[in-house]
PDB file of C-alpha atoms in Angstrom:
ATOM      1  CA  MET A   1      -5.710   1.667   0.605  1.00 60.00           C
ATOM      2  CA  THR A   2      -8.710   0.716   2.644  1.00 67.00           C
ATOM      3  CA  MET A   3     -11.817  -1.289   1.649  1.00 72.00           C
ATOM      4  CA  GLN A   4     -13.802  -0.427   4.748  1.00 69.00           C
ATOM      5  CA  THR A   5     -17.048   1.504   4.647  1.00 75.00           C
ATOM      6  CA  PRO A   6     -16.995   5.010   6.119  1.00 76.00           C
ATOM      7  CA  LEU A   7     -18.990   3.762   9.165  1.00 72.00           C
ATOM      8  CA  GLY A   8     -16.649   0.858   9.541  1.00 67.00           C
ATOM      9  CA  ARG A   9     -13.650   3.194   9.412  1.00 65.00           C
ATOM     10  CA  VAL A  10     -15.130   5.431  12.095  1.00 65.00           C
ATOM     11  CA  ARG A  11     -15.863   2.564  14.403  1.00 65.00           C
ATOM     12  CA  GLY A  12     -12.569   0.860  13.532  1.00 60.00           C
ATOM     13  CA  LEU A  13     -13.907  -2.601  14.025  1.00 63.00           C
ATOM     14  CA  GLY A  14     -15.978  -5.128  12.153  1.00 59.00           C
ATOM     15  CA  SER A  15     -17.916  -8.017  13.621  1.00 58.00           C
ATOM     16  CA  ALA A  16     -14.632  -9.933  13.780  1.00 60.00           C
ATOM     17  CA  LYS A  17     -13.068  -6.952  15.583  1.00 63.00           C
ATOM     18  CA  GLU A  18     -10.551  -6.444  12.823  1.00 69.00           C
ATOM     19  CA  GLY A  19     -12.460  -5.408   9.702  1.00 67.00           C
ATOM     20  CA  VAL A  20     -10.822  -6.536   6.424  1.00 78.00           C
ATOM     21  CA  THR A  21      -7.266  -6.754   7.892  1.00 84.00           C
ATOM     22  CA  HIS A  22      -7.033 -10.529   7.720  1.00 89.00           C
ATOM     23  CA  TRP A  23      -8.585 -10.820   4.274  1.00 91.00           C
ATOM     24  CA  TRP A  24      -6.433  -8.017   2.871  1.00 92.00           C
ATOM     25  CA  ALA A  25      -3.102  -9.422   4.403  1.00 94.00           C
ATOM     26  CA  GLN A  26      -3.955 -12.785   2.820  1.00 95.00           C
ATOM     27  CA  ARG A  27      -4.358 -11.210  -0.599  1.00 96.00           C
ATOM     28  CA  VAL A  28      -1.185  -9.067  -0.306  1.00 97.00           C
ATOM     29  CA  THR A  29       0.904 -12.054   0.620  1.00 97.00           C
ATOM     30  CA  ALA A  30      -0.804 -14.045  -2.159  1.00 97.00           C
ATOM     31  CA  VAL A  31       0.194 -11.483  -4.803  1.00 98.00           C
ATOM     32  CA  ALA A  32       3.769 -11.367  -3.426  1.00 98.00           C
ATOM     33  CA  LEU A  33       4.009 -15.137  -3.479  1.00 98.00           C
ATOM     34  CA  VAL A  34       3.320 -15.403  -7.267  1.00 98.00           C
ATOM     35  CA  PRO A  35       6.759 -14.143  -8.280  1.00 98.00           C
ATOM     36  CA  LEU A  36       8.425 -15.368  -5.018  1.00 98.00           C
ATOM     37  CA  SER A  37       7.292 -18.987  -5.351  1.00 97.00           C
ATOM     38  CA  LEU A  38       8.162 -19.037  -9.051  1.00 97.00           C
ATOM     39  CA  TRP A  39      11.670 -17.870  -8.157  1.00 98.00           C
ATOM     40  CA  PHE A  40      11.800 -20.414  -5.325  1.00 97.00           C
ATOM     41  CA  VAL A  41      10.777 -23.347  -7.613  1.00 97.00           C
ATOM     42  CA  ALA A  42      13.258 -22.297 -10.250  1.00 97.00           C
ATOM     43  CA  SER A  43      15.998 -22.107  -7.650  1.00 97.00           C
ATOM     44  CA  ILE A  44      15.172 -25.512  -6.112  1.00 96.00           C
ATOM     45  CA  VAL A  45      14.939 -27.129  -9.561  1.00 96.00           C
ATOM     46  CA  ARG A  46      18.368 -25.648 -10.413  1.00 95.00           C
ATOM     47  CA  LEU A  47      19.699 -27.114  -7.162  1.00 95.00           C
ATOM     48  CA  ALA A  48      18.280 -30.630  -7.741  1.00 93.00           C
ATOM     49  CA  GLY A  49      20.919 -33.157  -6.701  1.00 88.00           C
ATOM     50  CA  ALA A  50      23.259 -30.447  -5.408  1.00 91.00           C
ATOM     51  CA  ASP A  51      25.783 -31.213  -2.608  1.00 92.00           C
ATOM     52  CA  HIS A  52      26.232 -29.105   0.483  1.00 95.00           C
ATOM     53  CA  ALA A  53      28.954 -26.890  -1.044  1.00 95.00           C
ATOM     54  CA  LEU A  54      26.698 -25.872  -3.968  1.00 95.00           C
ATOM     55  CA  VAL A  55      23.763 -25.051  -1.688  1.00 96.00           C
ATOM     56  CA  LEU A  56      26.041 -22.892   0.560  1.00 96.00           C
ATOM     57  CA  ALA A  57      27.391 -21.147  -2.570  1.00 95.00           C
ATOM     58  CA  TRP A  58      23.864 -20.455  -3.747  1.00 96.00           C
ATOM     59  CA  LEU A  59      22.522 -19.183  -0.431  1.00 96.00           C
ATOM     60  CA  GLY A  60      25.777 -17.237   0.140  1.00 94.00           C
ATOM     61  CA  SER A  61      24.862 -14.739  -2.533  1.00 95.00           C
ATOM     62  CA  PRO A  62      23.078 -11.683  -1.134  1.00 95.00           C
ATOM     63  CA  LEU A  63      20.317 -11.882  -3.768  1.00 96.00           C
ATOM     64  CA  SER A  64      19.446 -15.508  -3.027  1.00 97.00           C
ATOM     65  CA  ALA A  65      19.525 -14.884   0.728  1.00 97.00           C
ATOM     66  CA  ALA A  66      17.314 -11.790   0.502  1.00 98.00           C
ATOM     67  CA  MET A  67      14.825 -13.611  -1.839  1.00 98.00           C
ATOM     68  CA  MET A  68      14.769 -16.673   0.437  1.00 98.00           C
ATOM     69  CA  ILE A  69      13.997 -14.572   3.477  1.00 98.00           C
ATOM     70  CA  LEU A  70      11.123 -12.925   1.561  1.00 98.00           C
ATOM     71  CA  VAL A  71       9.847 -16.388   0.496  1.00 98.00           C
ATOM     72  CA  ILE A  72       9.905 -17.602   4.126  1.00 98.00           C
ATOM     73  CA  VAL A  73       8.210 -14.566   5.572  1.00 98.00           C
ATOM     74  CA  ALA A  74       5.492 -14.321   2.886  1.00 98.00           C
ATOM     75  CA  THR A  75       4.886 -18.152   2.884  1.00 98.00           C
ATOM     76  CA  LEU A  76       4.573 -18.554   6.654  1.00 98.00           C
ATOM     77  CA  HIS A  77       2.499 -15.401   7.050  1.00 98.00           C
ATOM     78  CA  HIS A  78       0.170 -16.569   4.323  1.00 98.00           C
ATOM     79  CA  ALA A  79       0.097 -20.075   5.740  1.00 98.00           C
ATOM     80  CA  GLN A  80      -0.813 -19.087   9.274  1.00 97.00           C
ATOM     81  CA  LEU A  81      -3.567 -16.728   7.984  1.00 97.00           C
ATOM     82  CA  GLY A  82      -4.997 -19.612   5.894  1.00 97.00           C
ATOM     83  CA  LEU A  83      -4.736 -22.198   8.603  1.00 97.00           C
ATOM     84  CA  GLN A  84      -6.424 -19.817  11.029  1.00 96.00           C
ATOM     85  CA  VAL A  85      -9.454 -19.695   8.670  1.00 95.00           C
ATOM     86  CA  VAL A  86      -9.492 -23.486   8.398  1.00 96.00           C
ATOM     87  CA  ILE A  87      -9.448 -23.770  12.220  1.00 96.00           C
ATOM     88  CA  GLU A  88     -12.182 -21.093  12.553  1.00 94.00           C
ATOM     89  CA  ASP A  89     -14.341 -23.063  10.061  1.00 93.00           C
ATOM     90  CA  TYR A  90     -14.044 -26.446  11.602  1.00 94.00           C
ATOM     91  CA  VAL A  91     -13.197 -26.134  15.356  1.00 94.00           C
ATOM     92  CA  HIS A  92     -16.195 -24.861  17.254  1.00 92.00           C
ATOM     93  CA  ARG A  93     -15.105 -25.406  20.910  1.00 94.00           C
ATOM     94  CA  GLU A  94     -13.897 -21.966  21.893  1.00 94.00           C
ATOM     95  CA  GLY A  95     -10.955 -23.034  24.100  1.00 95.00           C
ATOM     96  CA  LEU A  96      -9.678 -25.612  21.575  1.00 97.00           C
ATOM     97  CA  LYS A  97     -10.075 -23.099  18.746  1.00 96.00           C
ATOM     98  CA  VAL A  98      -7.997 -20.399  20.482  1.00 95.00           C
ATOM     99  CA  ALA A  99      -5.369 -22.950  21.499  1.00 97.00           C
ATOM    100  CA  ALA A 100      -5.117 -24.300  17.909  1.00 97.00           C
ATOM    101  CA  ILE A 101      -4.792 -20.809  16.473  1.00 96.00           C
ATOM    102  CA  LEU A 102      -2.067 -19.840  19.034  1.00 97.00           C
ATOM    103  CA  LEU A 103      -0.230 -22.962  18.249  1.00 97.00           C
ATOM    104  CA  ILE A 104      -0.373 -22.299  14.506  1.00 97.00           C
ATOM    105  CA  LYS A 105       0.827 -18.678  14.894  1.00 97.00           C
ATOM    106  CA  GLY A 106       3.505 -19.662  17.372  1.00 98.00           C
ATOM    107  CA  THR A 107       4.780 -22.420  15.126  1.00 98.00           C
ATOM    108  CA  ALA A 108       4.898 -20.095  12.119  1.00 98.00           C
ATOM    109  CA  ILE A 109       6.914 -17.531  14.097  1.00 98.00           C
ATOM    110  CA  LEU A 110       9.371 -20.225  15.350  1.00 98.00           C
ATOM    111  CA  LEU A 111       9.859 -21.577  11.870  1.00 98.00           C
ATOM    112  CA  ALA A 112      10.347 -18.215  10.327  1.00 98.00           C
ATOM    113  CA  THR A 113      12.874 -17.238  12.979  1.00 98.00           C
ATOM    114  CA  ALA A 114      14.792 -20.484  12.574  1.00 98.00           C
ATOM    115  CA  ALA A 115      14.865 -20.240   8.825  1.00 98.00           C
ATOM    116  CA  ILE A 116      15.943 -16.601   8.858  1.00 98.00           C
ATOM    117  CA  VAL A 117      18.796 -17.229  11.320  1.00 98.00           C
ATOM    118  CA  ALA A 118      19.917 -20.191   9.162  1.00 98.00           C
ATOM    119  CA  ILE A 119      19.862 -18.127   5.975  1.00 98.00           C
ATOM    120  CA  LEU A 120      21.751 -15.215   7.567  1.00 97.00           C
ATOM    121  CA  LYS A 121      24.328 -17.576   9.103  1.00 97.00           C
ATOM    122  CA  ILE A 122      25.059 -18.985   5.587  1.00 97.00           C
ATOM    123  CA  ALA A 123      24.904 -15.582   3.901  1.00 96.00           C
ATOM    124  CA  LEU A 124      27.109 -13.767   6.412  1.00 94.00           C
ATOM    125  CA  ARG A 125      29.769 -16.435   6.946  1.00 85.00           C
ATOM    126  CA  SER A 126      33.134 -15.062   5.736  1.00 61.00           C
TER     127      SER A 126
ATOM    128  CA  MET B   1     -41.904 -36.032  -5.073  1.00 47.00           C
ATOM    129  CA  PRO B   2     -40.297 -38.120  -2.316  1.00 57.00           C
ATOM    130  CA  SER B   3     -41.259 -37.265   1.198  1.00 58.00           C
ATOM    131  CA  ASP B   4     -39.176 -34.724   3.048  1.00 56.00           C
ATOM    132  CA  PRO B   5     -36.286 -36.117   5.076  1.00 57.00           C
ATOM    133  CA  PRO B   6     -36.955 -36.046   8.794  1.00 56.00           C
ATOM    134  CA  ALA B   7     -35.639 -33.147  10.840  1.00 51.00           C
ATOM    135  CA  ALA B   8     -32.421 -33.734  12.741  1.00 55.00           C
ATOM    136  CA  ALA B   9     -32.739 -34.795  16.331  1.00 55.00           C
ATOM    137  CA  GLY B  10     -33.139 -31.791  18.545  1.00 56.00           C
ATOM    138  CA  SER B  11     -34.046 -29.559  15.633  1.00 56.00           C
ATOM    139  CA  PRO B  12     -36.777 -27.062  16.636  1.00 60.00           C
ATOM    140  CA  SER B  13     -38.346 -27.235  13.164  1.00 66.00           C
ATOM    141  CA  SER B  14     -39.730 -29.983  10.947  1.00 75.00           C
ATOM    142  CA  ARG B  15     -38.779 -28.178   7.830  1.00 79.00           C
ATOM    143  CA  PRO B  16     -36.810 -30.289   5.293  1.00 77.00           C
ATOM    144  CA  LEU B  17     -33.015 -30.116   5.620  1.00 75.00           C
ATOM    145  CA  SER B  18     -30.596 -29.374   2.858  1.00 73.00           C
ATOM    146  CA  PRO B  19     -29.019 -32.649   1.622  1.00 70.00           C
ATOM    147  CA  HIS B  20     -25.785 -33.602   3.245  1.00 75.00           C
ATOM    148  CA  LEU B  21     -22.487 -32.957   1.461  1.00 72.00           C
ATOM    149  CA  GLN B  22     -22.047 -36.697   0.489  1.00 75.00           C
ATOM    150  CA  ILE B  23     -25.373 -36.597  -1.466  1.00 76.00           C
ATOM    151  CA  TYR B  24     -24.185 -33.869  -3.894  1.00 78.00           C
ATOM    152  CA  LYS B  25     -22.484 -35.098  -7.052  1.00 82.00           C
ATOM    153  CA  PRO B  26     -18.930 -33.867  -7.013  1.00 84.00           C
ATOM    154  CA  GLN B  27     -18.519 -31.067  -9.603  1.00 90.00           C
ATOM    155  CA  LEU B  28     -15.329 -29.466 -10.962  1.00 93.00           C
ATOM    156  CA  THR B  29     -16.131 -26.246  -9.054  1.00 93.00           C
ATOM    157  CA  SER B  30     -16.560 -27.859  -5.603  1.00 92.00           C
ATOM    158  CA  VAL B  31     -13.666 -30.303  -6.141  1.00 94.00           C
ATOM    159  CA  LEU B  32     -11.293 -27.544  -7.099  1.00 95.00           C
ATOM    160  CA  SER B  33     -12.465 -25.418  -4.163  1.00 94.00           C
ATOM    161  CA  ILE B  34     -11.734 -28.109  -1.493  1.00 94.00           C
ATOM    162  CA  THR B  35      -8.508 -29.003  -3.254  1.00 96.00           C
ATOM    163  CA  HIS B  36      -7.349 -25.460  -2.836  1.00 97.00           C
ATOM    164  CA  ARG B  37      -7.837 -25.717   0.893  1.00 97.00           C
ATOM    165  CA  LEU B  38      -6.222 -29.196   1.097  1.00 97.00           C
ATOM    166  CA  THR B  39      -3.189 -28.191  -0.930  1.00 98.00           C
ATOM    167  CA  GLY B  40      -2.844 -25.053   1.252  1.00 97.00           C
ATOM    168  CA  ILE B  41      -2.710 -27.286   4.375  1.00 97.00           C
ATOM    169  CA  ALA B  42      -0.261 -29.642   2.684  1.00 97.00           C
ATOM    170  CA  LEU B  43       2.023 -26.744   1.702  1.00 97.00           C
ATOM    171  CA  ALA B  44       1.973 -25.470   5.245  1.00 97.00           C
ATOM    172  CA  VAL B  45       3.206 -28.933   6.392  1.00 96.00           C
ATOM    173  CA  GLY B  46       5.775 -28.807   3.615  1.00 96.00           C
ATOM    174  CA  THR B  47       7.320 -25.643   5.133  1.00 97.00           C
ATOM    175  CA  LEU B  48       8.607 -27.958   7.909  1.00 96.00           C
ATOM    176  CA  LEU B  49      10.743 -29.760   5.397  1.00 95.00           C
ATOM    177  CA  LEU B  50      11.963 -26.428   3.849  1.00 97.00           C
ATOM    178  CA  VAL B  51      12.971 -25.039   7.227  1.00 98.00           C
ATOM    179  CA  TRP B  52      14.672 -28.357   8.179  1.00 97.00           C
ATOM    180  CA  TRP B  53      16.609 -28.193   4.899  1.00 97.00           C
ATOM    181  CA  LEU B  54      17.718 -24.563   5.534  1.00 97.00           C
ATOM    182  CA  VAL B  55      18.687 -25.148   9.118  1.00 98.00           C
ATOM    183  CA  ALA B  56      20.576 -28.337   8.283  1.00 97.00           C
ATOM    184  CA  ALA B  57      22.497 -26.453   5.538  1.00 97.00           C
ATOM    185  CA  ALA B  58      23.520 -23.828   8.140  1.00 97.00           C
ATOM    186  CA  VAL B  59      24.411 -26.386  10.831  1.00 96.00           C
ATOM    187  CA  GLY B  60      26.897 -28.370   8.753  1.00 95.00           C
ATOM    188  CA  PRO B  61      27.683 -31.131   6.289  1.00 95.00           C
ATOM    189  CA  ARG B  62      26.553 -33.971   8.639  1.00 96.00           C
ATOM    190  CA  ALA B  63      23.101 -32.450   9.313  1.00 96.00           C
ATOM    191  CA  PHE B  64      22.735 -31.627   5.617  1.00 96.00           C
ATOM    192  CA  TRP B  65      23.635 -35.233   4.640  1.00 95.00           C
ATOM    193  CA  ASN B  66      20.748 -36.421   6.866  1.00 95.00           C
ATOM    194  CA  VAL B  67      18.229 -34.229   4.958  1.00 95.00           C
ATOM    195  CA  GLN B  68      19.702 -35.436   1.643  1.00 93.00           C
ATOM    196  CA  GLN B  69      19.311 -39.049   2.713  1.00 94.00           C
ATOM    197  CA  PHE B  70      15.608 -38.451   3.449  1.00 94.00           C
ATOM    198  CA  LEU B  71      15.008 -36.440   0.239  1.00 93.00           C
ATOM    199  CA  ARG B  72      16.649 -39.114  -1.926  1.00 92.00           C
ATOM    200  CA  SER B  73      14.641 -41.968  -0.418  1.00 95.00           C
ATOM    201  CA  TRP B  74      11.472 -43.094  -2.237  1.00 96.00           C
ATOM    202  CA  ILE B  75       9.395 -41.495   0.503  1.00 96.00           C
ATOM    203  CA  GLY B  76      11.389 -38.254   0.044  1.00 95.00           C
ATOM    204  CA  TYR B  77      10.704 -38.270  -3.687  1.00 95.00           C
ATOM    205  CA  LEU B  78       7.013 -38.961  -3.047  1.00 96.00           C
ATOM    206  CA  PHE B  79       6.970 -36.050  -0.596  1.00 96.00           C
ATOM    207  CA  LEU B  80       8.671 -33.717  -3.056  1.00 96.00           C
ATOM    208  CA  PHE B  81       6.399 -34.768  -5.928  1.00 97.00           C
ATOM    209  CA  GLY B  82       3.293 -34.231  -3.830  1.00 97.00           C
ATOM    210  CA  TRP B  83       4.689 -30.819  -2.688  1.00 97.00           C
ATOM    211  CA  SER B  84       5.302 -29.717  -6.256  1.00 97.00           C
ATOM    212  CA  VAL B  85       1.875 -30.713  -7.378  1.00 98.00           C
ATOM    213  CA  ALA B  86       0.329 -28.928  -4.392  1.00 98.00           C
ATOM    214  CA  LEU B  87       2.409 -25.823  -4.937  1.00 98.00           C
ATOM    215  CA  PHE B  88       1.574 -25.502  -8.699  1.00 98.00           C
ATOM    216  CA  TYR B  89      -2.094 -26.165  -8.060  1.00 98.00           C
ATOM    217  CA  HIS B  90      -2.288 -23.706  -5.188  1.00 98.00           C
ATOM    218  CA  LEU B  91      -0.372 -21.085  -7.261  1.00 98.00           C
ATOM    219  CA  ALA B  92      -2.542 -21.441 -10.366  1.00 98.00           C
ATOM    220  CA  ASN B  93      -5.854 -21.631  -8.474  1.00 98.00           C
ATOM    221  CA  GLY B  94      -4.697 -18.785  -6.209  1.00 98.00           C
ATOM    222  CA  VAL B  95      -4.245 -16.596  -9.283  1.00 97.00           C
ATOM    223  CA  ARG B  96      -7.835 -17.645 -10.253  1.00 97.00           C
ATOM    224  CA  HIS B  97      -8.968 -16.548  -6.834  1.00 97.00           C
ATOM    225  CA  LEU B  98      -7.220 -13.223  -7.205  1.00 97.00           C
ATOM    226  CA  ILE B  99      -9.009 -12.664 -10.507  1.00 97.00           C
ATOM    227  CA  TRP B 100     -12.312 -13.345  -8.733  1.00 97.00           C
ATOM    228  CA  ASP B 101     -11.308 -10.921  -5.969  1.00 95.00           C
ATOM    229  CA  ALA B 102     -10.809  -8.274  -8.646  1.00 95.00           C
ATOM    230  CA  GLY B 103     -14.417  -8.914  -9.768  1.00 95.00           C
ATOM    231  CA  TYR B 104     -13.930 -10.899 -12.954  1.00 96.00           C
ATOM    232  CA  GLY B 105     -14.606 -14.443 -14.175  1.00 94.00           C
ATOM    233  CA  PHE B 106     -17.866 -15.304 -12.410  1.00 94.00           C
ATOM    234  CA  GLU B 107     -19.861 -16.445 -15.499  1.00 95.00           C
ATOM    235  CA  LEU B 108     -20.445 -20.197 -15.317  1.00 95.00           C
ATOM    236  CA  LYS B 109     -18.696 -20.828 -18.619  1.00 96.00           C
ATOM    237  CA  THR B 110     -15.678 -18.771 -17.448  1.00 96.00           C
ATOM    238  CA  VAL B 111     -15.592 -20.538 -14.044  1.00 96.00           C
ATOM    239  CA  TYR B 112     -15.312 -23.894 -15.835  1.00 97.00           C
ATOM    240  CA  LEU B 113     -12.775 -22.582 -18.394  1.00 97.00           C
ATOM    241  CA  THR B 114     -10.494 -21.187 -15.776  1.00 97.00           C
ATOM    242  CA  GLY B 115     -11.005 -24.307 -13.674  1.00 97.00           C
ATOM    243  CA  TRP B 116      -9.786 -26.611 -16.432  1.00 98.00           C
ATOM    244  CA  THR B 117      -7.007 -24.067 -17.172  1.00 98.00           C
ATOM    245  CA  VAL B 118      -5.796 -24.500 -13.572  1.00 98.00           C
ATOM    246  CA  VAL B 119      -5.773 -28.316 -13.934  1.00 98.00           C
ATOM    247  CA  ALA B 120      -3.789 -28.063 -17.198  1.00 98.00           C
ATOM    248  CA  ALA B 121      -1.375 -25.554 -15.730  1.00 98.00           C
ATOM    249  CA  THR B 122      -0.762 -27.745 -12.707  1.00 98.00           C
ATOM    250  CA  VAL B 123       0.039 -30.751 -14.913  1.00 98.00           C
ATOM    251  CA  ALA B 124       2.208 -28.753 -17.304  1.00 98.00           C
ATOM    252  CA  LEU B 125       4.230 -26.998 -14.593  1.00 98.00           C
ATOM    253  CA  THR B 126       4.738 -30.195 -12.646  1.00 98.00           C
ATOM    254  CA  VAL B 127       6.019 -32.088 -15.690  1.00 98.00           C
ATOM    255  CA  LEU B 128       8.216 -29.201 -16.720  1.00 98.00           C
ATOM    256  CA  ALA B 129       9.716 -28.778 -13.236  1.00 97.00           C
ATOM    257  CA  TRP B 130      10.482 -32.527 -12.858  1.00 97.00           C
ATOM    258  CA  LEU B 131      12.006 -32.795 -16.326  1.00 97.00           C
ATOM    259  CA  LEU B 132      14.291 -29.864 -15.524  1.00 97.00           C
ATOM    260  CA  ALA B 133      14.989 -31.272 -12.024  1.00 95.00           C
ATOM    261  CA  LEU B 134      15.976 -34.647 -13.441  1.00 94.00           C
ATOM    262  CA  PHE B 135      18.258 -32.939 -15.935  1.00 95.00           C
ATOM    263  CA  PHE B 136      20.004 -30.928 -13.104  1.00 94.00           C
ATOM    264  CA  ILE B 137      20.342 -34.019 -10.913  1.00 91.00           C
ATOM    265  CA  GLY B 138      22.594 -35.399 -13.650  1.00 88.00           C
ATOM    266  CA  VAL B 139      24.564 -32.179 -13.939  1.00 87.00           C
ATOM    267  CA  ASN B 140      25.007 -30.903 -10.377  1.00 83.00           C
ATOM    268  CA  PRO B 141      27.887 -32.059  -8.196  1.00 74.00           C
TER     269      PRO B 141
END
């Protein structure tokens, strides 16, 4: 689905050089995060006070591991899109703005990678 | 009518300026709006704790014990409580935003109704989550 005007579609670019891509990605991740974050909160509440063995048993199930990876990816994608807007709103020095946005996006990618490797390590241990 | 405020230094025009943000009386709408952004930033910071927790669980019992020690300190509980409030608020108000994105709920009465609904949902979900968490703390090994 596209929400661009016919002219925008032909030109392929908006004033921000990306049309509604950013806005749309933020909404898609937001919709996904409604069920994902409710599942996440329910899981964490269920694990309150749990020891290491119980956490490993929980994350060792394929369903928990798959859901947790989706939570991580959707959350960090949504977060870096949102933080980018905050930076664009308040940081007006061009160099600093670009550096801050790169830092945010790089950090999100590093965190997501670390979390996914950790989840898979627990889920795939035999 | 009071005289117009002076133009800002360097302003090319002597037209009156819009009052600064501090002059406006805080209203539910504006307070909820900035709270959405603030809780979003807080939740982004909170992902650091989540990733630390996951990585520590994968590394081993010793690393996991360190996270547990932090989470079970008073500052850990404060962090988790703040995180839960921020998450429930951002979730509830996020749904409100999605309803706006679909083109509904812009009448002033509806805006205030959904705004107070978000506040009530945040309180209710936070209380429910912590009551259940305290129950499971007593049950889990």
